[in-house]
């Protein structure tokens, strides 16, 4: 199955949002952190309030690498966007990532060239899956790895990084998200669509256009999942996001973030501190009394692929 360019007609645009950030804005929320709270309030606390470090996993690093290669692939002339060209980008992009994120160098033992080579081959295999579902020679993305943001409810800034945004000749928008993780699909499909609806809401509120297609590209399985939102759905979703933030505010004021055990716990880095596993969370940080109003999580953006 090969993805086709978007050529369908757009719905009527929504009212415009003021270009300047209102002085009333006092908080921000990303789709990753919002999904954390939905999945497990205690996980949200560990990541966004305690800001506990998390060592990158091989799976996260592979996702970051594949995202980096796909971003660079579109720097090439259209005719040069071939599987061989993508494969040639894997090793230099990994070298760049290790230089920029030294913690990645600890994924493999020093001198373990076989493990590193196997890792790079696995990334190249995912790229083969990409070419099964899309022909990049027929695409000219409007934006790649771009930060988008909007204000909702007059005081909440929502923002996130798009993997890719395609714009058709008629102005239709398609949001594309690459998925490389090997976790069970059913455990992450809802989270992935939540993330894309988040982006769709931002685009609608800032550009007055409801994206025609929200597309998940599952590279490991070489599958495409398309979803078509509408304005009414995004209105409801906006209310959901605002209600979610209110719940986060209430939990912060009460210093009460409960664990919510699920099969996703198998991938959590903080089981040793979780009451569900016999652990004890650290004391609630005092600094959250005066947080940075425009920061909802870590001091640096989550790298592409980190949520895979």
Short mmCIF file of N, CA and C in Angstrom, two decimals, residues 45 54 103 151 161 231 254:
data_model
loop_
_atom_site.label_atom_id
_atom_site.label_comp_id
_atom_site.label_asym_id
_atom_site.label_seq_id
_atom_site.Cartn_x
_atom_site.Cartn_y
_atom_site.Cartn_z
N UNK A 45 3.65 12.89 37.19
CA UNK A 45 4.39 13.55 38.27
C UNK A 45 5.88 13.26 38.17
N UNK A 54 15.52 9.63 32.89
CA UNK A 54 15.20 8.34 32.30
C UNK A 54 16.28 7.99 31.29
N UNK A 103 24.49 10.76 26.02
CA UNK A 103 23.94 9.64 26.78
C UNK A 103 23.63 8.43 25.89
N UNK A 151 -3.12 28.70 21.92
CA UNK A 151 -3.67 28.96 23.24
C UNK A 151 -5.14 28.52 23.24
N UNK A 161 5.69 18.84 18.69
CA UNK A 161 6.50 18.73 17.49
C UNK A 161 5.85 17.79 16.48
N UNK A 231 -14.49 19.46 12.66
CA UNK A 231 -14.46 20.59 13.58
C UNK A 231 -15.20 20.28 14.87
N UNK A 254 -3.21 19.35 45.38
CA UNK A 254 -3.39 18.38 46.46
C UNK A 254 -2.15 17.50 46.66
#
